[in-house]
Amino acid sequence: MRRYSPPAVAVAAFVLSMAAAGCDSGADGGDPAPADTTLAGLAAKHDLLFGTAFDANFATLEPGYRDILGSQFAVVTPGNSMKWDATQPSRTTFRYTNADAQVAYAEGRGMKIRGHTLVWHSQLPSWVSAGNWTKQQLMDILREHVQTVAARYKGRVYAWDVVNEPFEENGTRRQSVFQRVIGDDYIALAFQWAHEADPDARLYLNEYNAEGLGAKSNAVYALAQQLVAAGVPIHGIGMQMHVTETFYPSTNDLLVNMRRIEDLGLDVDITEMDVRLQLPATQTKLAAQASIYRGVLDACLAARNCRAFTIWDFSDAHSWIPSTFPGFGAALIFDEEYRPKPAYWAIRSALEK
Ligand code: XIL
């Protein structure tokens, strides 16, 4: 086991494994690597999809980025291009330029696509959030959005984060425009509409800070229970897993939560994991980060209903953390030069078991 390999050895081993995998720096990314040398291939042996988010400008990025993106993952999530502000910037305009490019990229490599996200209070254009809507008007708008975007990718997006971040930290409903104007039912309606538009897609409710046990995860669980009881087409809970070196769920709490969700007949995916560090990132912090990734992956591997493990981009060169949380960074499993970090080796060693 090489859980915390010294960086120099780790880099050499990774470069060798990528070379053995036939990775190149071709214009459109590396050739698919032999399955058993990649994170995707190792995870497949556990019936687990290993994924990453990526952004639409991938084609212009460094060869190092393209090689890893093109070879290591079984599923990709467009980081921004399927959000409401991107897909429906005005009431009468639907726009899919970046989303279509990302879907085509993934399909060209046999990767699955996770759609993200149909209903969210953020990256929501002001024509929606600032409108003075009646309940019926906003229901019409929501239905049109959900059905149009889900139908666009029917049969191509295998899973959708239908509703994103509907709760506050204390477990009450977030007072988004949808909650305020439509009321509690907007969530069930969105799932129903998404299901009508793409009956084969797996439909998820996605949330952050609701991975372990607490008020917020209890609220997600209670809602899931209600939706299942009401026959709403929901198939899983997405656990975003944006955590820090000091704030993360224990493997045990995670597993307890995953298992109660399994008892409802629902899947549970890790959808956006990163572990942000207060900079500078020391070796000690990188080792702690590795064991946090490992603890989450261990829970996912132990839970029968955890089907996917997705990180929110893979290299510290392209992460949302530094601009959103000033002073934090180094949150992913490859460094800014695309060298594997201790977290990469910790993940690998869990998958190699
Ligand atoms: C982030 C993107 O990565 C950034 O590029 C963007 O500026 C803001 O949103 N939870 C989510 C994701 O569900 O959609 C967010 O993505 C990160 C937090």
XYZ file of N, CA, C and O and ligand atoms in Angstrom, residues 53 55 78-80 83 116-117 120 122-123 161 164-165 206 208 240 242 272 274 312 319-321 323-324, ligand 1:
122
model
N -16.186 16.997 -12.053
C -16.771 18.149 -12.736
C -15.711 18.721 -13.667
O -14.506 18.567 -13.437
N -15.132 22.272 -16.633
C -15.763 23.448 -17.205
C -15.651 23.460 -18.716
O -14.860 22.733 -19.311
N -20.886 18.726 -15.992
C -20.572 20.096 -16.413
C -20.686 21.033 -15.206
O -21.715 21.054 -14.523
N -19.619 21.776 -14.930
C -19.563 22.569 -13.696
C -20.513 23.749 -13.691
O -20.980 24.169 -12.621
N -20.792 24.314 -14.851
C -21.638 25.517 -14.914
C -22.625 25.550 -16.078
O -23.626 26.249 -16.008
N -26.558 25.114 -15.793
C -27.308 25.890 -14.800
C -28.251 26.863 -15.518
O -28.084 27.184 -16.688
N -26.337 18.949 -14.149
C -26.289 19.784 -12.939
C -26.563 21.230 -13.317
O -25.745 21.793 -14.015
N -27.596 21.812 -12.925
C -28.692 21.360 -12.094
C -29.952 22.067 -12.582
O -29.849 23.185 -13.108
N -32.277 25.659 -8.780
C -31.317 26.132 -7.771
C -31.540 27.619 -7.560
O -31.861 28.335 -8.514
N -29.224 29.697 -6.871
C -28.023 30.432 -7.270
C -27.798 30.267 -8.769
O -28.311 29.334 -9.375
N -27.010 31.166 -9.338
C -26.819 31.164 -10.796
C -28.191 31.065 -11.492
O -28.360 30.361 -12.483
N -29.121 16.217 -11.170
C -29.353 16.884 -9.889
C -30.558 17.782 -10.142
O -30.418 18.904 -10.651
N -31.250 21.517 -6.262
C -29.970 21.729 -5.591
C -30.145 22.639 -4.377
O -30.791 23.695 -4.475
N -29.626 22.205 -3.245
C -29.504 23.041 -2.039
C -30.817 23.660 -1.550
O -30.885 24.872 -1.326
N -29.841 17.225 -4.429
C -28.426 17.426 -4.121
C -28.279 18.494 -3.034
O -28.920 19.537 -3.093
N -25.534 20.255 0.333
C -24.220 20.303 0.981
C -24.394 20.381 2.489
O -25.458 20.764 2.987
N -22.962 16.645 -1.723
C -21.931 17.437 -2.416
C -20.531 17.183 -1.845
O -19.590 16.987 -2.570
N -18.437 19.309 0.006
C -17.428 20.382 0.002
C -16.995 20.552 1.454
O -17.694 21.192 2.245
N -19.771 16.203 -5.419
C -18.937 17.400 -5.662
C -17.761 17.475 -4.694
O -17.397 18.558 -4.228
N -14.611 18.104 -2.596
C -13.280 18.704 -2.501
C -13.003 18.973 -1.029
O -13.924 19.000 -0.211
N -15.030 17.769 -7.473
C -15.465 19.007 -8.140
C -14.286 19.629 -8.875
O -13.693 20.577 -8.441
N -10.024 25.102 -9.866
C -10.935 24.799 -8.761
C -11.681 26.076 -8.406
O -11.131 27.175 -8.498
N -12.915 25.915 -7.982
C -13.706 27.102 -7.610
C -13.310 27.655 -6.247
O -13.698 28.755 -5.881
N -12.477 26.911 -5.488
C -12.220 27.261 -4.092
C -11.497 28.604 -3.900
O -11.991 29.456 -3.155
N -11.234 31.401 -5.433
C -11.975 32.644 -5.643
C -13.199 32.746 -4.728
O -13.660 33.838 -4.415
N -13.717 31.608 -4.283
C -14.932 31.635 -3.444
C -14.589 31.704 -1.963
O -15.330 32.290 -1.175
C -19.599 26.409 -8.582
C -18.715 26.425 -9.821
O -17.695 25.460 -9.688
C -18.121 27.804 -10.015
O -17.372 27.870 -11.226
C -19.231 28.854 -10.030
O -18.661 30.140 -10.101
C -20.088 28.742 -8.779
O -20.584 27.421 -8.664
N -22.284 23.730 -5.149
C -22.781 23.441 -6.396
C -22.001 23.814 -7.603
O -23.815 22.758 -6.513
O -22.847 24.129 -8.684
C -21.063 24.967 -7.321
O -20.255 25.164 -8.483
C -20.243 24.685 -6.094
C -21.131 24.526 -4.890
